[in-house]
């Protein structure tokens, strides 16, 4: 099989819902991925931050294989010996009262929306079917019908209607707009603390703090989607901690299982989670023992290897180095932790293709942005190596 053979199989038999770079990755270790010819590439996407711990982390792989031999799935009809331990670990790590485990990020977002609406009705007293949720323009929260119902990206919605009602869209980073949008029927403000898919957009200082205060004043839940920004990516355990806010609920996924398995969760206060009673919501695979064993190891790695601190320290280093690149095509370089955007004056795709030739894999985000988000285990000399290649491609 050649690279062309693989591309042709995908073209013929797979839905064309992605436009990947033409590299066929066969194995990976830490920050490095290897193609079919054994050529190595520095992974600067980390599967949209799902592999913050690095590819095939030995400790997580061991937890996975050990658990796979013992017990993989009971369904929640019975209990298992991994689920409660993960719940306790999530509580100890995040300080949130309770967790509800799902699989993909989108499912955890749906869980948050359900919790928010039900809280709005049962606790806040909003008439049934009237609860409104405020979200931000250029958000990315996943791909289900309900979630794309409040996307402002036309392509995400095109042809998929009818859509779910009950959402109000306001500009991101504008607390006054939030204040104006709140009505007596508002149950929740759902926000990414830093907008990832929109191009790593960092809101103005104080935005989240003010948003939190507005929510408190109007008895509105403040929920952050930390699926991509959380678990160390932005240099804090959660990106919202840059402003010291305390959300009523936090959505996590991606790195929660170190890239080995889809595991997501809604973390929430006892009051919010209290709206769920047996039969209200569920998932066959949510909270399964294999997922829980993998997530436990993935969280241990984040803590034991100091990945949050690493992200903060090395992220600043990487950002400062990238800012030294003098190029007419670079409009702005910004970031938090190891989550860096190089915004260009034109399309980013050709530069991503050029970086591939140089041995760096990254993905353009919203046309003009190169997103640099390597696994958090990256070393200083690997950053230096990457910066020289990025410099070469951007100044050619
Ligand atoms: C990736 C992502 C999601 C969706 O997660 P999936 O696992 O792809 O369903 C939701 N919100 C944010 C912020 C994300 O980055």
Short mmCIF file of C-alpha atoms and ligand atoms in Angstrom, two decimals, residues 104-106 140-142 192 225 227-228 254, ligand 1:
data_model
loop_
_atom_site.label_atom_id
_atom_site.label_comp_id
_atom_site.label_asym_id
_atom_site.label_seq_id
_atom_site.Cartn_x
_atom_site.Cartn_y
_atom_site.Cartn_z
CA UNK A 104 -17.79 12.81 23.07
CA UNK A 105 -17.52 16.50 23.81
CA UNK A 106 -20.74 17.27 21.97
CA UNK A 140 -17.68 26.09 18.74
CA UNK A 141 -19.44 23.59 20.98
CA UNK A 142 -19.78 20.55 18.70
CA UNK A 192 -15.66 29.19 25.80
CA UNK A 225 -16.90 24.89 27.75
CA UNK A 227 -13.29 20.83 26.25
CA UNK A 228 -10.35 22.27 24.32
CA UNK A 254 -10.68 15.66 24.76
C1 LIG B 1 -13.93 19.70 20.29
C2 LIG B 1 -14.85 20.60 21.00
C3 LIG B 1 -16.18 20.23 21.25
C4 LIG B 1 -16.79 18.95 20.70
O1 LIG B 1 -16.12 17.81 21.12
P1 LIG B 1 -16.31 16.44 20.28
O2 LIG B 1 -15.59 15.43 21.12
O3 LIG B 1 -15.65 16.67 18.95
O4 LIG B 1 -17.76 16.20 20.17
C5 LIG B 1 -16.98 21.08 21.98
N1 LIG B 1 -16.50 22.24 22.45
C6 LIG B 1 -15.23 22.65 22.22
C7 LIG B 1 -14.76 23.96 22.78
C8 LIG B 1 -14.37 21.86 21.48
O5 LIG B 1 -13.12 22.26 21.21
#
